[in-house]
PDB file of C-alpha atoms in Angstrom:
ATOM      1  CA  UNK A  27     -33.278  13.713 -32.563  1.00 45.00           C
ATOM      2  CA  UNK A  28     -35.274  10.702 -33.825  1.00 49.00           C
ATOM      3  CA  UNK A  29     -33.477  10.807 -37.187  1.00 52.00           C
ATOM      4  CA  UNK A  30     -30.238  10.258 -35.234  1.00 45.00           C
ATOM      5  CA  UNK A  31     -31.715   7.635 -32.906  1.00 51.00           C
ATOM      6  CA  UNK A  32     -33.231   5.359 -35.562  1.00 52.00           C
ATOM      7  CA  UNK A  33     -29.989   4.510 -37.435  1.00 55.00           C
ATOM      8  CA  UNK A  34     -28.383   3.796 -34.096  1.00 52.00           C
ATOM      9  CA  UNK A  35     -31.204   1.455 -33.076  1.00 54.00           C
ATOM     10  CA  UNK A  36     -31.087  -0.280 -36.447  1.00 55.00           C
ATOM     11  CA  UNK A  37     -27.347  -0.715 -36.182  1.00 50.00           C
ATOM     12  CA  UNK A  38     -27.695  -2.094 -32.651  1.00 52.00           C
ATOM     13  CA  UNK A  39     -30.395  -4.544 -33.786  1.00 53.00           C
ATOM     14  CA  UNK A  40     -28.122  -5.744 -36.643  1.00 55.00           C
ATOM     15  CA  UNK A  41     -25.176  -6.199 -34.316  1.00 48.00           C
ATOM     16  CA  UNK A  42     -27.250  -8.148 -31.773  1.00 50.00           C
ATOM     17  CA  UNK A  43     -28.556 -10.380 -34.520  1.00 50.00           C
ATOM     18  CA  UNK A  44     -25.129 -10.985 -36.032  1.00 50.00           C
ATOM     19  CA  UNK A  45     -23.537 -11.519 -32.634  1.00 47.00           C
ATOM     20  CA  UNK A  46     -26.089 -13.985 -31.526  1.00 43.00           C
ATOM     21  CA  UNK A  47     -25.992 -15.921 -34.772  1.00 46.00           C
ATOM     22  CA  UNK A  48     -22.314 -16.628 -34.297  1.00 43.00           C
ATOM     23  CA  UNK A  49     -22.099 -16.997 -30.525  1.00 44.00           C
ATOM     24  CA  UNK A  50     -25.517 -18.763 -30.194  1.00 49.00           C
ATOM     25  CA  UNK A  51     -26.404 -16.454 -27.331  1.00 52.00           C
ATOM     26  CA  UNK A  52     -29.260 -17.716 -25.227  1.00 79.00           C
ATOM     27  CA  UNK A  53     -30.714 -14.259 -24.462  1.00 90.00           C
ATOM     28  CA  UNK A  54     -31.640 -13.492 -28.133  1.00 93.00           C
ATOM     29  CA  UNK A  55     -34.450 -15.774 -29.262  1.00 95.00           C
ATOM     30  CA  UNK A  56     -35.453 -14.531 -32.725  1.00 96.00           C
ATOM     31  CA  UNK A  57     -34.861 -11.793 -35.323  1.00 97.00           C
ATOM     32  CA  UNK A  58     -37.474 -10.507 -37.807  1.00 98.00           C
ATOM     33  CA  UNK A  59     -37.166  -8.416 -40.911  1.00 98.00           C
ATOM     34  CA  UNK A  60     -40.135  -7.228 -42.955  1.00 97.00           C
ATOM     35  CA  UNK A  61     -41.966  -4.621 -45.032  1.00 97.00           C
ATOM     36  CA  UNK A  62     -45.317  -3.034 -44.459  1.00 97.00           C
ATOM     37  CA  UNK A  63     -47.804  -0.667 -46.082  1.00 94.00           C
ATOM     38  CA  UNK A  64     -47.496   2.543 -44.015  1.00 92.00           C
ATOM     39  CA  UNK A  65     -50.565   4.168 -42.496  1.00 89.00           C
ATOM     40  CA  UNK A  66     -53.309   1.883 -43.748  1.00 84.00           C
ATOM     41  CA  UNK A  67     -56.853   3.225 -43.810  1.00 77.00           C
ATOM     42  CA  UNK A  68     -58.243   0.946 -41.099  1.00 71.00           C
ATOM     43  CA  UNK A  69     -60.510   2.776 -38.659  1.00 65.00           C
ATOM     44  CA  UNK A  70     -58.991   6.178 -39.595  1.00 66.00           C
ATOM     45  CA  UNK A  71     -57.702   8.427 -42.295  1.00 70.00           C
ATOM     46  CA  UNK A  72     -54.775   7.433 -44.623  1.00 71.00           C
ATOM     47  CA  UNK A  73     -52.506  10.401 -44.865  1.00 81.00           C
ATOM     48  CA  UNK A  74     -48.810   9.316 -44.733  1.00 89.00           C
ATOM     49  CA  UNK A  75     -47.166   7.841 -47.804  1.00 91.00           C
ATOM     50  CA  UNK A  76     -44.698   5.079 -48.407  1.00 93.00           C
ATOM     51  CA  UNK A  77     -43.781   1.635 -47.149  1.00 95.00           C
ATOM     52  CA  UNK A  78     -41.951   0.788 -43.950  1.00 97.00           C
ATOM     53  CA  UNK A  79     -38.927  -1.450 -43.507  1.00 97.00           C
ATOM     54  CA  UNK A  80     -39.157  -3.114 -40.118  1.00 97.00           C
ATOM     55  CA  UNK A  81     -36.591  -4.972 -37.967  1.00 97.00           C
ATOM     56  CA  UNK A  82     -37.253  -6.592 -34.652  1.00 97.00           C
ATOM     57  CA  UNK A  83     -35.365  -8.664 -32.072  1.00 97.00           C
ATOM     58  CA  UNK A  84     -37.256 -10.935 -29.626  1.00 97.00           C
ATOM     59  CA  UNK A  85     -35.376 -11.905 -26.478  1.00 97.00           C
ATOM     60  CA  UNK A  86     -35.743 -15.119 -24.438  1.00 95.00           C
ATOM     61  CA  UNK A  87     -38.441 -14.670 -21.831  1.00 95.00           C
ATOM     62  CA  UNK A  88     -36.893 -14.114 -18.381  1.00 93.00           C
ATOM     63  CA  UNK A  89     -38.226 -16.142 -15.376  1.00 92.00           C
ATOM     64  CA  UNK A  90     -39.733 -13.066 -13.787  1.00 94.00           C
ATOM     65  CA  UNK A  91     -42.351 -13.017 -16.590  1.00 95.00           C
ATOM     66  CA  UNK A  92     -43.609 -16.516 -15.758  1.00 94.00           C
ATOM     67  CA  UNK A  93     -46.655 -15.109 -13.924  1.00 95.00           C
ATOM     68  CA  UNK A  94     -47.960 -13.474 -17.180  1.00 96.00           C
ATOM     69  CA  UNK A  95     -47.526 -16.443 -19.478  1.00 96.00           C
ATOM     70  CA  UNK A  96     -43.778 -15.885 -20.350  1.00 96.00           C
ATOM     71  CA  UNK A  97     -43.943 -13.193 -23.064  1.00 98.00           C
ATOM     72  CA  UNK A  98     -40.744 -12.432 -24.909  1.00 97.00           C
ATOM     73  CA  UNK A  99     -39.398  -8.884 -24.598  1.00 97.00           C
ATOM     74  CA  UNK A 100     -38.883  -7.242 -28.009  1.00 97.00           C
ATOM     75  CA  UNK A 101     -37.100  -4.263 -29.424  1.00 97.00           C
ATOM     76  CA  UNK A 102     -37.816  -2.977 -32.999  1.00 97.00           C
ATOM     77  CA  UNK A 103     -37.465  -0.216 -35.521  1.00 97.00           C
ATOM     78  CA  UNK A 104     -39.651   0.971 -38.389  1.00 97.00           C
ATOM     79  CA  UNK A 105     -38.126   3.177 -41.143  1.00 97.00           C
ATOM     80  CA  UNK A 106     -40.459   4.825 -43.653  1.00 96.00           C
ATOM     81  CA  UNK A 107     -39.219   4.842 -47.243  1.00 96.00           C
ATOM     82  CA  UNK A 108     -41.013   8.121 -48.162  1.00 94.00           C
ATOM     83  CA  UNK A 109     -39.648  10.268 -45.354  1.00 93.00           C
ATOM     84  CA  UNK A 110     -42.814  10.096 -43.266  1.00 93.00           C
ATOM     85  CA  UNK A 111     -42.974   8.851 -39.613  1.00 94.00           C
ATOM     86  CA  UNK A 112     -40.203   6.530 -38.349  1.00 96.00           C
ATOM     87  CA  UNK A 113     -40.287   4.967 -34.951  1.00 97.00           C
ATOM     88  CA  UNK A 114     -38.538   2.662 -32.487  1.00 97.00           C
ATOM     89  CA  UNK A 115     -40.535   0.404 -30.189  1.00 98.00           C
ATOM     90  CA  UNK A 116     -40.186  -1.854 -27.160  1.00 98.00           C
ATOM     91  CA  UNK A 117     -42.582  -4.223 -25.470  1.00 97.00           C
ATOM     92  CA  UNK A 118     -43.648  -7.800 -24.755  1.00 98.00           C
ATOM     93  CA  UNK A 119     -44.761 -10.446 -27.253  1.00 98.00           C
ATOM     94  CA  UNK A 120     -47.014 -13.493 -26.439  1.00 98.00           C
ATOM     95  CA  UNK A 121     -46.875 -16.327 -28.944  1.00 98.00           C
ATOM     96  CA  UNK A 122     -49.047 -19.446 -29.284  1.00 97.00           C
ATOM     97  CA  UNK A 123     -48.533 -22.405 -31.591  1.00 96.00           C
ATOM     98  CA  UNK A 124     -51.450 -24.309 -33.323  1.00 95.00           C
ATOM     99  CA  UNK A 125     -51.832 -26.691 -36.292  1.00 93.00           C
ATOM    100  CA  UNK A 126     -48.311 -28.023 -35.972  1.00 91.00           C
ATOM    101  CA  UNK A 127     -46.425 -25.224 -37.707  1.00 96.00           C
ATOM    102  CA  UNK A 128     -48.746 -22.214 -37.426  1.00 98.00           C
ATOM    103  CA  UNK A 129     -48.428 -19.542 -34.760  1.00 98.00           C
ATOM    104  CA  UNK A 130     -50.129 -16.354 -33.611  1.00 98.00           C
ATOM    105  CA  UNK A 131     -48.604 -13.499 -31.645  1.00 98.00           C
ATOM    106  CA  UNK A 132     -49.876 -10.429 -29.857  1.00 98.00           C
ATOM    107  CA  UNK A 133     -47.616  -7.662 -28.511  1.00 98.00           C
ATOM    108  CA  UNK A 134     -48.072  -4.695 -26.277  1.00 98.00           C
ATOM    109  CA  UNK A 135     -45.560  -1.914 -25.537  1.00 98.00           C
ATOM    110  CA  UNK A 136     -44.498   1.644 -26.323  1.00 97.00           C
ATOM    111  CA  UNK A 137     -42.912   3.561 -29.198  1.00 97.00           C
ATOM    112  CA  UNK A 138     -41.071   6.768 -29.789  1.00 97.00           C
ATOM    113  CA  UNK A 139     -41.384   8.521 -33.193  1.00 95.00           C
ATOM    114  CA  UNK A 140     -40.142  11.432 -35.248  1.00 94.00           C
ATOM    115  CA  UNK A 141     -43.554  12.286 -36.768  1.00 90.00           C
ATOM    116  CA  UNK A 142     -45.718  15.373 -36.340  1.00 88.00           C
ATOM    117  CA  UNK A 143     -47.305  16.127 -32.984  1.00 90.00           C
ATOM    118  CA  UNK A 144     -49.767  18.998 -33.558  1.00 85.00           C
ATOM    119  CA  UNK A 145     -48.749  20.683 -36.806  1.00 75.00           C
ATOM    120  CA  UNK A 146     -51.228  20.399 -39.681  1.00 77.00           C
ATOM    121  CA  UNK A 147     -48.894  19.336 -42.495  1.00 76.00           C
ATOM    122  CA  UNK A 148     -49.893  17.843 -45.804  1.00 75.00           C
ATOM    123  CA  UNK A 149     -49.476  14.050 -45.891  1.00 78.00           C
ATOM    124  CA  UNK A 150     -48.545  13.872 -42.226  1.00 81.00           C
ATOM    125  CA  UNK A 151     -50.603  12.765 -39.234  1.00 85.00           C
ATOM    126  CA  UNK A 152     -50.923  14.683 -35.990  1.00 85.00           C
ATOM    127  CA  UNK A 153     -49.840  12.056 -33.524  1.00 89.00           C
ATOM    128  CA  UNK A 154     -50.246  14.289 -30.405  1.00 86.00           C
ATOM    129  CA  UNK A 155     -47.323  13.040 -28.302  1.00 92.00           C
ATOM    130  CA  UNK A 156     -43.777  11.816 -28.915  1.00 95.00           C
ATOM    131  CA  UNK A 157     -44.234   8.624 -26.917  1.00 95.00           C
ATOM    132  CA  UNK A 158     -47.141   6.380 -28.028  1.00 95.00           C
ATOM    133  CA  UNK A 159     -48.653   3.022 -27.116  1.00 97.00           C
ATOM    134  CA  UNK A 160     -47.638   0.258 -29.643  1.00 97.00           C
ATOM    135  CA  UNK A 161     -49.249  -3.036 -30.300  1.00 98.00           C
ATOM    136  CA  UNK A 162     -49.335  -5.715 -33.074  1.00 98.00           C
ATOM    137  CA  UNK A 163     -50.931  -9.002 -33.975  1.00 98.00           C
ATOM    138  CA  UNK A 164     -49.314 -11.535 -36.131  1.00 98.00           C
ATOM    139  CA  UNK A 165     -50.274 -14.776 -37.912  1.00 98.00           C
ATOM    140  CA  UNK A 166     -47.453 -17.002 -39.199  1.00 98.00           C
ATOM    141  CA  UNK A 167     -46.184 -20.266 -40.406  1.00 98.00           C
ATOM    142  CA  UNK A 168     -42.908 -22.066 -39.559  1.00 98.00           C
ATOM    143  CA  UNK A 169     -41.305 -23.181 -42.832  1.00 98.00           C
ATOM    144  CA  UNK A 170     -38.552 -24.943 -40.816  1.00 97.00           C
ATOM    145  CA  UNK A 171     -37.805 -25.011 -37.038  1.00 95.00           C
ATOM    146  CA  UNK A 172     -35.645 -21.943 -37.692  1.00 96.00           C
ATOM    147  CA  UNK A 173     -37.332 -19.939 -40.409  1.00 97.00           C
ATOM    148  CA  UNK A 174     -40.920 -18.565 -40.429  1.00 98.00           C
ATOM    149  CA  UNK A 175     -43.029 -16.156 -42.450  1.00 98.00           C
ATOM    150  CA  UNK A 176     -45.891 -14.055 -41.128  1.00 98.00           C
ATOM    151  CA  UNK A 177     -48.495 -11.382 -41.779  1.00 98.00           C
ATOM    152  CA  UNK A 178     -48.803  -8.651 -39.130  1.00 98.00           C
ATOM    153  CA  UNK A 179     -50.982  -5.679 -38.257  1.00 97.00           C
ATOM    154  CA  UNK A 180     -49.081  -3.020 -36.290  1.00 95.00           C
ATOM    155  CA  UNK A 181     -50.682   0.035 -34.623  1.00 95.00           C
ATOM    156  CA  UNK A 182     -49.496   2.947 -32.467  1.00 94.00           C
ATOM    157  CA  UNK A 183     -51.444   5.806 -30.915  1.00 92.00           C
ATOM    158  CA  UNK A 184     -51.678   7.793 -27.678  1.00 92.00           C
ATOM    159  CA  UNK A 185     -55.134   6.334 -26.659  1.00 90.00           C
ATOM    160  CA  UNK A 186     -56.635   9.886 -26.624  1.00 87.00           C
ATOM    161  CA  UNK A 187     -54.275  11.047 -23.878  1.00 88.00           C
ATOM    162  CA  UNK A 188     -53.153  14.034 -25.974  1.00 85.00           C
ATOM    163  CA  UNK A 189     -54.945  16.702 -27.963  1.00 85.00           C
ATOM    164  CA  UNK A 190     -54.442  14.883 -31.270  1.00 82.00           C
ATOM    165  CA  UNK A 191     -54.549  11.066 -31.626  1.00 84.00           C
ATOM    166  CA  UNK A 192     -54.440  10.215 -35.347  1.00 81.00           C
ATOM    167  CA  UNK A 193     -52.663   6.904 -34.786  1.00 86.00           C
ATOM    168  CA  UNK A 194     -50.761   4.902 -37.413  1.00 91.00           C
ATOM    169  CA  UNK A 195     -51.651   1.374 -38.580  1.00 93.00           C
ATOM    170  CA  UNK A 196     -49.346  -0.690 -40.808  1.00 94.00           C
ATOM    171  CA  UNK A 197     -50.064  -4.055 -42.511  1.00 96.00           C
ATOM    172  CA  UNK A 198     -47.140  -6.205 -43.668  1.00 97.00           C
ATOM    173  CA  UNK A 199     -45.143  -9.346 -44.062  1.00 98.00           C
ATOM    174  CA  UNK A 200     -41.957 -10.489 -42.410  1.00 98.00           C
ATOM    175  CA  UNK A 201     -39.516 -13.293 -42.134  1.00 98.00           C
ATOM    176  CA  UNK A 202     -38.322 -14.536 -38.830  1.00 97.00           C
ATOM    177  CA  UNK A 203     -35.117 -16.394 -37.925  1.00 97.00           C
ATOM    178  CA  UNK A 204     -35.009 -18.329 -34.643  1.00 94.00           C
ATOM    179  CA  UNK A 205     -31.534 -18.461 -33.080  1.00 87.00           C
TER     180      UNK A 205
END
């Protein structure tokens, strides 16, 4: 199911980004595209191979999120180049500016993936549940008011709510385009 869902999500993200670039839609704030090292050994075991191609759309923060510091809702997809775990994610991103052009972001949300749940397969993690918590931190620099580059650390796991909780952590770079 996930193998069918991911191309659809990726196509939807591309259509949203292209549509907003031409129509200057106010509900889409930023698009990001990047690459990351999949399943970094950071507080766990490195088992899954490959790199990930990641795409994300950040939406303008709606007024109802003012009470929690106006985070931007986001929707993203991560596709593994070696046939390991792919996932789509959704959540909220808080971004703060410092030193004129630098920024830092933190995000919380959820993800759905096509990886292994409980099977003990070579070069695959036992993620325990289909739906996982997803979070990332990012440190970036605005090259122009429209284009930025950033480093990010991305993690997803089930927080020990299922029998297995291997978790996946990715480290990467991406380019952002503000609409």
